[in-house]
Amino acid sequence: MTKINIPLPSTPYNVYLEEHLLDHFSSYLTTVDDMVIITDSGIPTAYVHTVKEQLNDPLVFTIPAGEESKSLTNYQAIIEEMIAQNIPKSGTVIALGGGVVGDLSGFIASTYMRGISFIQIPTTLLSQIDSSVGGKVAVNSKLAKNAIGTFYQPKAVFIDPIVLNTLEENQLHSGLAEMIKYGLIKEPSIIDILEKDDWRSNLLELIEMSIIVKRDIVLQDEFDQGIRHILNYGHTLGHAIEQHSNYQFLHGEGIAIGMACMARKTPFYQRLVAVLKQFDLPYTLPYPLKELVPYILKDKKVHDKFLHFVLVETLGQAIIKPIPIEKVQEYLEEII
Ligand code: GLY
């Protein structure tokens, strides 16, 4: 068992990482009563049963798989039913699924009776190494991804890499894009490992390395006021692509393109493209830049009329560059 402590002053918690952890995660809980499982239609029923049978008669909500489910409509439907079912303040919301389930569940937990306990059991690589750790929870507005949300840390995160065996290949690759991001912004040895033929035999270590990069950044800036922006390398363009495609591009695919665009003029561009190609990830802009700019200007990294772009010029060293919003299109045309 690997235990990664996230020692945030207000909410310290542990990320537990172990093969077959799903079968006995409840041994780490102080209670198994008043549990609410939120999962989606893409999660194998065997996983839902394994979680459910360790709890005392939990309430289970299954939302349709897909980004569209991260909606105010689902938020309201679930929270009203929790009220109707008398889930007490001492209850716990368990997110069993990927980033959509985790973000929606966390937002529900953060607002139900002004906040109840929240546990993450992420089942995609992307949610295991990114969205389940660090406390960002949200639903999408029709106009902007993650526009309605807050910071709400889980009580614990349980990661079982065995569940990745049933993950579709494109979803696994989408998660690898976030892993490559950690390599670019902070820990180039992650890329060294991914470039090897036997990278998959190091998956547990890669997950741990990724969470440690994220942990160390979140500890410096829990509420995303500065340095935490570097976790969004490639995301400004990536989110715009995801939204403009109506979420036909997976998150990791969008950020793969975003990272490649931002790295276009760097010495490591060819190396980045090679590793993206290795995992069938896209790396060229699928739409004219001007179609993406309206989404880009709604990015949460716009402060005081400046968009804070994340740049990596030297592998492993990310910097933040503020660009006046009226110059954003011109700036991007120059670097892409
Ligand atoms: N996924 C970016 C962050 O957690 O800040």
Coordinates of C-alpha atoms and ligand atoms in Angstrom, one line a residue:
M1 CA 0.0 0.0 0.0
T2 CA 1.3 3.4 -1.0
K3 CA -0.1 6.3 1.2
I4 CA 0.4 9.8 -0.1
N5 CA -0.4 12.4 2.6
I6 CA -1.9 15.7 1.4
P7 CA -1.2 17.9 4.5
L8 CA -3.4 20.9 3.7
P9 CA -3.7 22.9 6.9
S10 CA -7.5 22.9 7.0
T11 CA -8.2 19.5 5.5
P12 CA -5.3 17.0 5.6
Y13 CA -6.1 13.7 3.9
N14 CA -4.5 10.6 2.4
V15 CA -4.5 9.2 -1.1
Y16 CA -4.3 5.4 -0.8
L17 CA -2.9 3.6 -3.9
E18 CA -2.9 -0.1 -4.2
E19 CA -3.8 -2.9 -6.6
H20 CA -7.2 -4.4 -5.7
L21 CA -7.9 -1.6 -3.1
L22 CA -11.5 -1.5 -4.4
D23 CA -12.1 -4.8 -2.6
H24 CA -11.4 -3.5 0.8
F25 CA -11.3 0.3 0.8
S26 CA -14.0 0.4 3.5
S27 CA -11.5 -0.9 6.1
Y28 CA -10.1 2.7 6.1
L29 CA -13.6 4.3 6.8
T30 CA -14.8 5.2 10.3
T31 CA -18.4 4.5 9.3
V32 CA -20.3 2.7 6.5
D33 CA -23.7 4.3 7.3
D34 CA -25.5 7.1 5.4
M35 CA -23.5 6.7 2.3
V36 CA -24.4 8.1 -1.1
I37 CA -22.7 6.6 -4.1
I38 CA -22.6 8.7 -7.3
T39 CA -21.4 6.8 -10.4
D40 CA -22.1 6.7 -14.1
S41 CA -23.5 4.3 -16.7
G42 CA -20.0 3.6 -18.1
I43 CA -18.7 2.1 -14.8
P44 CA -18.7 -1.7 -14.8
T45 CA -21.5 -2.9 -12.5
A46 CA -19.1 -5.2 -10.8
Y47 CA -17.2 -2.2 -9.4
V48 CA -20.5 -0.6 -8.2
H49 CA -21.4 -3.9 -6.4
T50 CA -17.9 -4.2 -4.9
V51 CA -18.3 -0.7 -3.4
K52 CA -21.9 -1.1 -2.4
E53 CA -21.5 -4.4 -0.6
Q54 CA -19.0 -2.9 1.8
L55 CA -21.5 -0.2 2.9
N56 CA -24.7 -0.2 4.9
D57 CA -27.6 0.1 2.4
P58 CA -26.2 3.1 0.5
L59 CA -28.2 5.3 -1.8
V60 CA -26.9 4.9 -5.4
F61 CA -27.2 7.5 -8.2
T62 CA -26.1 6.5 -11.8
I63 CA -25.8 9.4 -14.2
P64 CA -25.3 9.0 -18.0
A65 CA -21.6 8.8 -18.9
G66 CA -20.2 11.9 -20.5
E67 CA -19.4 15.6 -19.9
E68 CA -23.0 16.7 -20.4
S69 CA -23.8 15.0 -17.1
K70 CA -21.8 17.6 -15.2
S71 CA -24.8 19.8 -15.2
L72 CA -26.9 21.9 -12.9
T73 CA -29.8 19.7 -13.8
N74 CA -28.1 16.6 -12.4
Y75 CA -26.9 18.6 -9.4
Q76 CA -30.4 19.6 -8.5
A77 CA -32.0 16.2 -9.2
I78 CA -29.5 14.4 -6.9
I79 CA -29.4 16.9 -4.1
E80 CA -33.2 17.1 -3.9
E81 CA -33.4 13.3 -3.7
M82 CA -30.8 13.3 -0.9
I83 CA -33.0 15.7 1.0
A84 CA -36.1 13.5 0.2
Q85 CA -34.2 10.5 1.5
N86 CA -33.1 12.3 4.7
I87 CA -29.4 11.8 4.2
P88 CA -28.0 13.4 7.4
K89 CA -25.2 16.0 7.8
S90 CA -23.1 13.1 9.0
G91 CA -23.5 11.3 5.7
T92 CA -20.9 10.9 3.0
V93 CA -20.9 11.2 -0.8
I94 CA -18.7 8.7 -2.6
A95 CA -17.7 9.5 -6.1
L96 CA -17.1 6.3 -8.0
G97 CA -16.1 7.2 -11.6
G98 CA -14.0 9.6 -13.6
G99 CA -13.7 13.4 -13.5
V100 CA -17.3 14.1 -14.4
V101 CA -18.6 12.0 -11.5
G102 CA -15.9 13.4 -9.1
D103 CA -16.5 17.0 -9.9
L104 CA -20.3 16.7 -9.8
S105 CA -20.2 14.6 -6.5
G106 CA -17.8 17.0 -4.9
F107 CA -19.9 20.0 -5.8
I108 CA -23.0 18.2 -4.3
A109 CA -21.0 17.2 -1.1
S110 CA -19.7 20.8 -0.7
T111 CA -23.2 22.3 -0.8
Y112 CA -25.5 19.7 0.8
M113 CA -26.3 21.1 4.2
R114 CA -23.3 23.4 3.8
G115 CA -20.9 20.5 3.3
I116 CA -20.8 16.8 4.1
S117 CA -18.0 14.3 3.9
F118 CA -16.7 13.4 0.4
I119 CA -14.7 10.4 -0.7
Q120 CA -13.2 9.9 -4.2
I121 CA -12.8 6.5 -5.8
P122 CA -11.5 7.5 -9.2
T123 CA -11.8 4.9 -12.0
T124 CA -10.0 6.6 -14.9
L125 CA -6.3 7.4 -15.2
L126 CA -7.2 11.1 -15.6
S127 CA -9.2 11.3 -12.4
Q128 CA -6.7 9.1 -10.5
I129 CA -3.8 11.5 -11.3
D130 CA -5.5 14.8 -11.5
S131 CA -9.2 15.6 -10.7
S132 CA -9.6 13.4 -7.6
V133 CA -6.7 15.3 -5.8
G134 CA -6.7 19.0 -4.9
G135 CA -10.3 19.8 -4.3
K136 CA -11.5 21.5 -7.4
V137 CA -15.2 20.6 -7.8
A138 CA -17.7 22.0 -10.3
V139 CA -20.5 21.7 -12.8
N140 CA -20.4 23.2 -16.3
S141 CA -22.5 26.2 -17.3
K142 CA -23.8 26.1 -20.9
L143 CA -21.4 28.9 -21.6
A144 CA -18.2 27.7 -19.9
K145 CA -16.7 24.5 -18.6
N146 CA -16.3 24.3 -14.8
A147 CA -17.8 27.8 -14.4
I148 CA -19.9 26.9 -11.4
G149 CA -17.8 25.4 -8.6
T150 CA -15.7 25.7 -5.5
F151 CA -12.8 24.1 -3.7
Y152 CA -13.8 21.2 -1.5
Q153 CA -11.2 18.6 -0.4
P154 CA -12.2 14.9 -0.1
K155 CA -11.7 13.1 3.2
A156 CA -9.8 10.4 1.4
V157 CA -9.0 9.2 -2.1
F158 CA -8.8 5.4 -2.9
I159 CA -7.0 4.5 -6.1
D160 CA -7.0 1.0 -7.5
P161 CA -5.0 0.8 -10.7
I162 CA -6.5 -2.6 -11.6
V163 CA -9.7 -0.8 -12.6
L164 CA -7.7 0.8 -15.5
N165 CA -7.7 -2.7 -17.1
T166 CA -11.3 -2.2 -18.2
L167 CA -10.8 1.4 -19.4
E168 CA -11.2 2.1 -23.1
E169 CA -7.9 2.8 -24.8
N170 CA -8.8 6.4 -25.7
Q171 CA -9.7 7.2 -22.1
L172 CA -6.3 5.7 -20.9
H173 CA -4.5 7.9 -23.5
S174 CA -6.5 10.9 -22.4
G175 CA -5.1 10.4 -18.8
L176 CA -1.6 9.9 -20.2
A177 CA -1.9 13.4 -21.7
E178 CA -2.2 14.8 -18.1
M179 CA 0.7 12.6 -17.1
I180 CA 2.8 14.0 -19.9
K181 CA 1.8 17.5 -18.6
Y182 CA 3.3 16.7 -15.2
G183 CA 6.5 15.7 -17.0
L184 CA 6.6 18.9 -18.9
I185 CA 5.8 21.3 -16.1
K186 CA 7.8 19.7 -13.3
E187 CA 9.1 16.1 -13.5
P188 CA 10.7 15.2 -16.9
S189 CA 11.6 11.7 -15.6
I190 CA 7.9 10.9 -16.1
I191 CA 8.4 11.4 -19.8
D192 CA 11.6 9.4 -19.8
I193 CA 9.6 6.4 -18.4
L194 CA 6.6 6.9 -20.7
E195 CA 9.0 6.8 -23.7
K196 CA 10.1 3.3 -22.8
D197 CA 8.4 0.2 -24.3
D198 CA 7.6 -1.2 -20.9
W199 CA 6.1 2.0 -19.4
R200 CA 3.0 0.1 -18.4
S201 CA 4.9 -2.1 -16.0
N202 CA 5.7 1.2 -14.2
L203 CA 2.1 2.5 -14.1
L204 CA 1.8 2.4 -10.3
E205 CA 5.0 4.4 -9.9
L206 CA 3.9 6.9 -12.7
I207 CA 0.6 7.5 -10.9
E208 CA 2.4 8.1 -7.6
M209 CA 4.9 10.5 -9.3
S210 CA 2.1 12.4 -10.9
I211 CA 0.1 12.8 -7.7
I212 CA 3.2 14.0 -5.9
V213 CA 3.8 16.7 -8.5
K214 CA 0.2 17.8 -8.1
R215 CA 0.3 17.6 -4.3
D216 CA 3.4 19.7 -4.1
I217 CA 1.8 22.4 -6.3
V218 CA -1.6 22.4 -4.5
L219 CA 0.2 22.7 -1.1
Q220 CA 1.7 26.0 -2.3
D221 CA -1.5 27.4 -3.7
E222 CA -4.7 25.5 -2.7
F223 CA -7.0 28.2 -4.0
D224 CA -5.4 28.7 -7.5
Q225 CA -4.3 32.2 -7.0
G226 CA -0.9 31.8 -8.6
I227 CA 1.5 28.9 -9.0
R228 CA -1.4 26.3 -9.2
H229 CA -2.1 27.8 -12.7
I230 CA 0.8 25.8 -14.0
L231 CA -1.3 22.7 -13.6
N232 CA -3.3 24.1 -16.5
Y233 CA -0.5 24.0 -19.0
G234 CA -2.2 23.5 -22.4
H235 CA -5.6 23.8 -20.8
T236 CA -6.7 27.2 -22.1
L237 CA -6.6 26.0 -25.7
G238 CA -7.6 22.5 -24.6
H239 CA -10.8 23.6 -22.8
A240 CA -11.7 25.8 -25.8
I241 CA -11.3 22.8 -28.2
E242 CA -13.3 20.5 -25.9
Q243 CA -16.2 23.0 -25.7
H244 CA -16.1 24.0 -29.4
S245 CA -16.3 20.3 -30.4
N246 CA -19.2 19.8 -28.0
Y247 CA -17.0 17.5 -26.0
Q248 CA -16.3 15.2 -28.9
F249 CA -12.6 15.8 -28.0
L250 CA -11.8 14.1 -24.7
H251 CA -10.2 16.4 -22.0
G252 CA -6.7 14.8 -22.5
E253 CA -7.0 15.1 -26.3
G254 CA -7.8 18.8 -26.0
I255 CA -4.9 19.4 -23.7
A256 CA -2.6 17.3 -25.9
I257 CA -3.3 19.8 -28.7
G258 CA -3.1 22.7 -26.3
M259 CA 0.4 21.6 -25.0
A260 CA 1.7 20.9 -28.5
C261 CA 0.6 24.4 -29.6
M262 CA 2.1 26.1 -26.6
A263 CA 5.4 24.2 -27.1
R264 CA 5.5 24.8 -30.9
K265 CA 8.7 26.9 -30.7
T266 CA 10.5 25.1 -27.9
P267 CA 13.5 22.8 -28.3
F268 CA 11.5 19.8 -27.0
Y269 CA 8.6 20.2 -29.5
Q270 CA 9.6 17.2 -31.6
R271 CA 10.0 15.0 -28.5
L272 CA 6.6 16.1 -27.2
V273 CA 5.0 15.3 -30.6
A274 CA 6.7 11.9 -30.6
V275 CA 5.3 10.9 -27.2
L276 CA 1.8 12.2 -28.0
K277 CA 1.9 10.2 -31.2
Q278 CA 3.0 7.1 -29.2
F279 CA -0.4 7.3 -27.4
D280 CA -2.5 8.3 -30.5
L281 CA -3.0 11.7 -29.0
P282 CA -3.7 14.6 -31.4
Y283 CA -1.3 17.5 -31.6
T284 CA -2.5 20.0 -34.3
L285 CA -5.2 22.6 -34.0
P286 CA -8.5 21.2 -35.4
Y287 CA -10.2 24.6 -35.7
P288 CA -9.1 28.1 -36.8
L289 CA -7.8 30.0 -33.8
K290 CA -10.4 32.8 -34.2
E291 CA -13.2 30.3 -33.5
L292 CA -11.6 29.3 -30.2
V293 CA -10.9 32.8 -28.9
P294 CA -14.4 33.5 -27.5
Y295 CA -14.0 30.4 -25.2
I296 CA -10.4 31.4 -24.4
L297 CA -11.6 34.8 -23.1
K298 CA -13.9 33.0 -20.6
D299 CA -11.0 31.1 -19.1
K300 CA -10.7 31.3 -15.3
K301 CA -7.1 32.4 -15.6
V302 CA -8.3 35.9 -16.8
H303 CA -7.6 38.3 -14.0
D304 CA -7.7 42.1 -14.3
K305 CA -8.0 42.0 -18.1
F306 CA -4.9 39.8 -18.4
L307 CA -5.0 36.1 -19.4
H308 CA -2.4 34.2 -17.5
F309 CA -0.8 31.7 -20.0
V310 CA 1.4 28.9 -18.8
L311 CA 4.6 28.4 -20.7
V312 CA 7.3 25.8 -20.6
E313 CA 10.5 26.9 -22.3
T314 CA 12.8 24.5 -20.5
L315 CA 11.6 21.0 -19.8
G316 CA 10.4 20.7 -16.2
Q317 CA 10.1 24.5 -15.6
A318 CA 6.7 26.2 -16.1
I319 CA 6.3 29.9 -15.9
I320 CA 3.2 32.1 -16.0
K321 CA 3.0 34.9 -18.6
P322 CA 0.1 37.5 -18.3
I323 CA -1.1 38.7 -21.7
P324 CA -3.6 41.6 -22.1
I325 CA -6.9 40.1 -23.3
E326 CA -7.0 42.3 -26.4
K327 CA -3.7 40.8 -27.4
V328 CA -4.5 37.2 -26.8
Q329 CA -5.3 36.2 -30.4
E330 CA -2.2 38.0 -31.7
Y331 CA 0.0 36.4 -29.1
L332 CA -1.3 32.9 -29.9
E333 CA -0.9 33.4 -33.6
E334 CA 2.7 34.3 -33.0
I335 CA 3.6 31.3 -30.9
I336 CA 1.6 28.5 -32.6
Ligands
GLY1 N1 -6.6 20.3 -12.7 C1 -5.9 21.5 -12.4 C2 -6.0 21.8 -10.9 O1 -6.4 21.0 -10.2 O2 -5.6 22.9 -10.5

